[in-house]
Amino acid sequence: MMPDLGKYALEVNSSYVLSLLALAVIIGLYAKRSRAVKRDLAAMEAVHDA
Amino acid sequence: MNNRSIAPKFWDRFWRLANPKVFMGWSGRALPWAAAAAGLSLCSGLIWGYFFTPDDIRQGSTVKIIYLHVPAALMAINGYLLMFVGALVWLIRRQHVSVLAAKAAAPVGMVMTLIALATGAIWGQPMWGTYWVWDPRLTSFLILFLFYVGYIALWAAIEDEDTAADLTSVLAIVGAVFAMLSRYAVLFWNQGLHQGTTVTMADGAQQDNISNVFFQPLLLSMAGFGLLFLTLLLIGTRTEVRSRRLKVLQARERME
């Protein structure tokens, strides 16, 4: 299943690992901050509505 | 109905989309579709490129880096141009959503620039014999990365939101020059190691064109990166709109 990358295996695989890691980090950060702000706003609006 | 009566109605509707409440409505509905399309196209583009494309006759298996490098570079430039438009709209029309979209686009654009620089360096070593060279395109891309960092730092450094929006918008407009330079650097300065634009080379008219075997998964991967950018842009802008409302409520609470 794994393609034969020959002598450039390190270059190709490290490119994929680094890039996917960077994308995963930015997706995780955006999702985390989105949840936190949404929760804080809901709590603040609940106080104001009460 | 003539054209003169249609045009104002169109722009009226268009600008209404930037109303925070309207924006939260349509972006909330669009977000799951954008996320699903991004996941599908990105996964299929990268899996196709990594597992099911042959080695290039000159570059060997390093050609597989193209499915990361080119889409990331494309989004790095287009992300900054999007910030430029958002900044311009803010300075002219004072639409908050536009500048908040620019703010949300910056970290994603910075990551795209970083991926393009890192994969370019890794690819450069076996092909050019060096990780880095002060080539016009590489240098302008490094400057673009620094503009992204500066833009994010400026937002973080200024407490007043409107002042931060004004100053970062000016920076975004200045930096757009480098975004364009990084796109056309190869044409402006006919020197350096980096090749011309990969996608326009795929028109079948020249000897050095990228073959369809590589081009089709590349197209899919580019769509995936673009849709991922859009998804994160929507998430980020919605978060910024909520954050702004939160700050307003907190300020109101402090005054009471």
Coordinates of C-alpha atoms in Angstrom, one line a residue:
Chain A
M1 CA 0.0 0.0 0.0
M2 CA 2.8 2.4 0.9
P3 CA 4.4 3.9 -2.2
D4 CA 8.1 3.3 -2.9
L5 CA 9.6 6.8 -2.4
G6 CA 13.1 5.6 -3.0
K7 CA 16.0 7.9 -1.8
Y8 CA 13.6 10.9 -1.2
A9 CA 11.4 9.2 1.4
L10 CA 12.6 11.4 4.2
E11 CA 11.9 14.6 2.2
V12 CA 8.5 13.6 1.0
N13 CA 7.3 12.1 4.4
S14 CA 8.6 15.0 6.5
S15 CA 6.8 17.4 4.2
Y16 CA 3.5 15.6 4.7
V17 CA 4.0 15.2 8.4
L18 CA 5.0 18.8 9.0
S19 CA 2.2 20.2 6.8
L20 CA -0.5 18.0 8.3
L21 CA 0.7 18.8 11.8
A22 CA 0.5 22.5 11.1
L23 CA -3.0 22.2 9.6
A24 CA -4.1 20.1 12.6
V25 CA -2.7 22.7 15.0
I26 CA -4.5 25.7 13.4
I27 CA -7.8 23.7 13.1
G28 CA -7.5 22.7 16.8
L29 CA -6.8 26.3 17.9
Y30 CA -9.7 27.8 15.9
A31 CA -12.1 25.1 17.2
K32 CA -10.9 25.6 20.8
R33 CA -11.2 29.4 20.7
S34 CA -14.6 29.2 19.0
R35 CA -15.9 27.0 21.7
A36 CA -14.5 29.1 24.5
V37 CA -15.9 32.4 23.1
K38 CA -19.2 30.9 22.4
R39 CA -19.4 29.5 26.0
D40 CA -18.4 32.9 27.5
L41 CA -20.8 34.8 25.4
A42 CA -23.7 32.5 26.3
A43 CA -22.9 32.9 30.0
M44 CA -22.7 36.7 29.7
E45 CA -26.0 36.9 27.8
A46 CA -27.6 34.7 30.4
V47 CA -26.5 37.2 33.1
H48 CA -27.8 40.1 31.1
D49 CA -31.1 38.4 30.3
A50 CA -31.7 37.5 33.9
Chain B
M1 CA -36.8 46.1 -14.9
N2 CA -33.7 47.9 -16.2
N3 CA -30.1 47.5 -15.1
R4 CA -30.1 50.8 -13.2
S5 CA -32.7 49.5 -10.8
I6 CA -31.1 46.0 -10.4
A7 CA -27.6 47.2 -9.5
P8 CA -28.5 49.2 -6.3
K9 CA -30.7 46.3 -5.1
F10 CA -27.8 43.8 -5.6
W11 CA -25.3 46.0 -3.7
D12 CA -27.9 46.6 -1.0
R13 CA -28.3 42.8 -0.5
F14 CA -24.6 42.3 -0.8
W15 CA -23.7 44.8 2.0
R16 CA -26.5 43.4 4.1
L17 CA -24.6 40.1 4.2
A18 CA -22.0 41.9 6.2
N19 CA -24.4 42.9 8.9
P20 CA -23.2 40.9 11.9
K21 CA -26.6 39.3 12.6
V22 CA -27.2 38.4 9.0
F23 CA -23.6 37.2 8.7
M24 CA -24.0 34.8 11.7
G25 CA -27.2 33.4 10.1
W26 CA -25.8 32.6 6.6
S27 CA -22.3 31.6 7.8
G28 CA -23.8 29.2 10.3
R29 CA -25.7 27.5 7.5
A30 CA -22.7 27.5 5.1
L31 CA -20.2 26.2 7.7
P32 CA -21.0 22.5 7.8
W33 CA -21.1 22.3 4.0
A34 CA -17.8 24.1 3.6
A35 CA -16.2 21.9 6.3
A36 CA -17.5 18.7 4.6
A37 CA -16.3 19.8 1.2
A38 CA -12.9 20.8 2.6
G39 CA -12.4 17.5 4.3
L40 CA -13.5 15.5 1.3
S41 CA -11.4 17.4 -1.3
L42 CA -8.3 17.8 0.9
C43 CA -8.3 14.1 1.9
S44 CA -8.9 12.8 -1.6
G45 CA -6.4 15.2 -3.2
L46 CA -3.6 14.3 -0.8
I47 CA -4.3 10.6 -0.8
W48 CA -4.5 10.6 -4.6
G49 CA -1.3 12.6 -4.8
Y50 CA 0.7 10.7 -2.2
F51 CA -0.4 7.1 -3.0
F52 CA -1.5 7.0 -6.6
T53 CA 0.7 9.2 -8.7
P54 CA 3.9 8.1 -10.3
D55 CA 7.4 9.5 -9.7
D56 CA 8.5 12.3 -12.0
I57 CA 11.3 11.5 -14.5
R58 CA 13.5 14.3 -13.2
Q59 CA 12.4 14.9 -9.7
G60 CA 11.7 11.4 -8.6
S61 CA 9.2 11.0 -5.7
T62 CA 9.8 14.6 -4.5
V63 CA 7.1 15.6 -7.0
K64 CA 4.6 14.5 -4.4
I65 CA 5.5 17.6 -2.3
I66 CA 3.7 19.6 -5.0
Y67 CA 0.3 18.6 -3.5
L68 CA 1.2 20.5 -0.4
H69 CA 3.6 23.2 -1.6
V70 CA 1.5 24.7 -4.4
P71 CA -1.9 24.8 -2.7
A72 CA -0.3 26.3 0.5
A73 CA 1.5 29.0 -1.5
L74 CA -1.7 29.8 -3.4
M75 CA -3.6 30.3 -0.2
A76 CA -0.8 32.2 1.4
I77 CA -1.1 34.8 -1.4
N78 CA -4.8 34.7 -1.8
G79 CA -5.3 34.9 2.0
Y80 CA -3.3 38.2 2.1
L81 CA -5.3 39.5 -0.8
L82 CA -8.5 38.7 1.1
M83 CA -7.1 40.6 4.0
F84 CA -6.4 43.5 1.7
V85 CA -10.0 43.6 0.5
G86 CA -11.3 43.3 4.1
A87 CA -9.1 46.2 5.1
L88 CA -10.1 48.3 2.2
V89 CA -13.8 47.7 2.9
W90 CA -13.2 48.6 6.6
L91 CA -11.4 51.8 5.8
I92 CA -14.1 52.9 3.2
R93 CA -17.3 51.6 4.6
R94 CA -16.5 50.8 8.3
Q95 CA -18.0 47.4 8.0
H96 CA -16.9 45.5 11.2
V97 CA -17.4 42.0 9.7
S98 CA -14.9 42.8 6.9
V99 CA -12.1 43.7 9.2
L100 CA -12.9 40.8 11.5
A101 CA -12.7 38.5 8.5
A102 CA -9.3 39.9 7.7
K103 CA -8.2 39.4 11.4
A104 CA -9.5 35.8 11.2
A105 CA -7.7 35.1 7.9
A106 CA -4.3 36.2 9.2
P107 CA -3.3 33.1 11.3
V108 CA -4.5 30.7 8.6
G109 CA -2.6 32.6 6.0
M110 CA 0.5 32.6 8.2
V111 CA 0.3 28.8 8.5
M112 CA -0.1 28.5 4.8
T113 CA 2.9 30.6 4.2
L114 CA 4.9 28.6 6.7
I115 CA 3.9 25.3 5.0
A116 CA 4.9 26.8 1.6
L117 CA 8.3 27.9 2.9
A118 CA 9.0 24.7 4.8
T119 CA 7.9 22.3 2.0
G120 CA 9.8 24.5 -0.5
A121 CA 13.0 24.3 1.6
I122 CA 12.6 20.5 2.0
W123 CA 12.0 20.1 -1.8
G124 CA 14.8 22.6 -2.6
Q125 CA 17.5 20.6 -0.9
P126 CA 17.5 17.5 -3.2
M127 CA 16.6 19.5 -6.4
W128 CA 18.7 22.6 -6.0
G129 CA 21.3 21.4 -3.5
T130 CA 20.2 24.0 -0.9
Y131 CA 17.4 24.6 1.6
W132 CA 17.4 28.3 1.0
V133 CA 18.5 30.8 -1.6
W134 CA 17.8 34.6 -1.7
D135 CA 15.8 34.0 -4.9
P136 CA 13.2 36.8 -5.6
R137 CA 10.2 34.5 -5.0
L138 CA 11.5 32.9 -1.9
T139 CA 12.6 36.3 -0.4
S140 CA 9.2 37.9 -1.2
F141 CA 7.5 34.9 0.4
L142 CA 9.6 35.3 3.6
I143 CA 8.7 39.0 3.7
L144 CA 5.0 38.0 3.2
F145 CA 5.4 35.7 6.2
L146 CA 6.8 38.6 8.3
F147 CA 3.9 40.8 7.2
Y148 CA 1.5 38.1 8.5
V149 CA 3.4 38.0 11.8
G150 CA 3.4 41.8 12.1
Y151 CA -0.3 42.0 11.3
I152 CA -1.2 39.5 14.0
A153 CA 1.2 41.2 16.5
L154 CA -0.3 44.6 15.8
W155 CA -3.9 43.4 16.5
A156 CA -2.6 41.9 19.8
A157 CA -0.7 45.0 20.8
I158 CA -3.5 47.6 20.5
E159 CA -6.4 47.4 23.0
D160 CA -8.9 49.7 21.3
E161 CA -10.6 47.6 18.7
D162 CA -11.3 50.3 16.2
T163 CA -7.8 51.8 16.4
A164 CA -6.4 48.3 15.9
A165 CA -8.6 47.8 12.9
D166 CA -7.5 51.1 11.4
L167 CA -3.7 50.4 11.8
T168 CA -3.8 46.8 10.9
S169 CA -5.8 47.7 7.7
V170 CA -3.0 50.1 6.7
L171 CA -0.5 47.3 7.3
A172 CA -2.6 44.8 5.3
I173 CA -2.7 47.3 2.3
V174 CA 1.0 47.8 2.4
G175 CA 1.7 44.1 2.7
A176 CA -0.6 43.3 -0.3
V177 CA 2.2 44.7 -2.5
F178 CA 4.4 41.9 -1.2
A179 CA 1.7 39.4 -1.7
M180 CA 1.5 40.4 -5.4
L181 CA 5.3 40.5 -5.6
S182 CA 5.5 36.9 -4.3
R183 CA 3.1 35.9 -7.0
Y184 CA 4.8 37.7 -9.9
A185 CA 8.4 37.9 -8.6
V186 CA 9.6 35.4 -11.2
L187 CA 8.3 37.6 -14.0
F188 CA 9.6 40.9 -12.5
W189 CA 13.1 39.6 -11.9
N190 CA 14.2 37.1 -14.5
Q191 CA 16.7 35.4 -12.1
G192 CA 16.7 32.9 -9.3
L193 CA 16.1 29.1 -9.0
H194 CA 12.3 29.0 -8.6
Q195 CA 10.3 28.1 -11.6
G196 CA 7.3 30.0 -13.0
T197 CA 3.7 29.5 -12.0
T198 CA 2.9 25.7 -11.9
V199 CA -0.8 26.0 -12.8
T200 CA -0.6 28.2 -15.8
M201 CA 2.1 25.8 -17.1
A202 CA -0.5 23.1 -17.2
D203 CA -2.1 24.4 -20.4
G204 CA -0.6 21.8 -22.6
A205 CA 1.2 24.3 -24.8
Q206 CA 4.8 24.0 -23.6
Q207 CA 7.3 21.3 -23.2
D208 CA 7.8 21.9 -19.5
N209 CA 4.1 21.5 -18.7
I210 CA 2.9 19.6 -15.7
S211 CA 1.3 16.3 -16.9
N212 CA -2.4 15.6 -16.2
V213 CA -1.3 12.7 -14.0
F214 CA 0.0 15.2 -11.5
F215 CA -2.3 18.1 -12.4
Q216 CA -5.7 16.5 -11.5
P217 CA -4.8 15.5 -7.9
L218 CA -3.1 18.9 -7.6
L219 CA -6.3 20.6 -8.6
L220 CA -8.3 18.6 -6.0
S221 CA -5.7 19.5 -3.4
M222 CA -5.9 23.2 -4.3
A223 CA -9.7 23.0 -3.9
G224 CA -9.2 21.3 -0.5
F225 CA -6.8 24.0 0.8
G226 CA -9.1 26.7 -0.5
L227 CA -12.1 25.2 1.1
L228 CA -10.2 24.6 4.4
F229 CA -9.2 28.2 4.3
L230 CA -12.8 29.2 3.8
T231 CA -14.0 27.0 6.6
L232 CA -11.4 28.4 9.1
L233 CA -12.2 31.9 7.9
L234 CA -15.9 31.4 8.7
I235 CA -15.2 29.8 12.1
G236 CA -12.7 32.6 12.9
T237 CA -14.9 35.4 11.7
R238 CA -17.9 34.0 13.7
T239 CA -15.6 33.8 16.7
E240 CA -14.4 37.4 16.3
V241 CA -18.0 38.6 15.9
R242 CA -19.0 36.8 19.1
S243 CA -15.9 38.1 20.9
R244 CA -16.7 41.6 19.9
R245 CA -20.2 41.3 21.3
L246 CA -18.8 39.8 24.5
K247 CA -16.5 42.8 24.9
V248 CA -19.4 45.2 24.4
L249 CA -21.4 43.3 27.1
Q250 CA -18.5 43.2 29.5
A251 CA -17.9 47.0 29.0
R252 CA -21.7 47.6 29.6
E253 CA -21.5 45.5 32.8
R254 CA -18.5 47.5 34.0
M255 CA -20.4 50.8 33.5
E256 CA -23.5 49.6 35.4

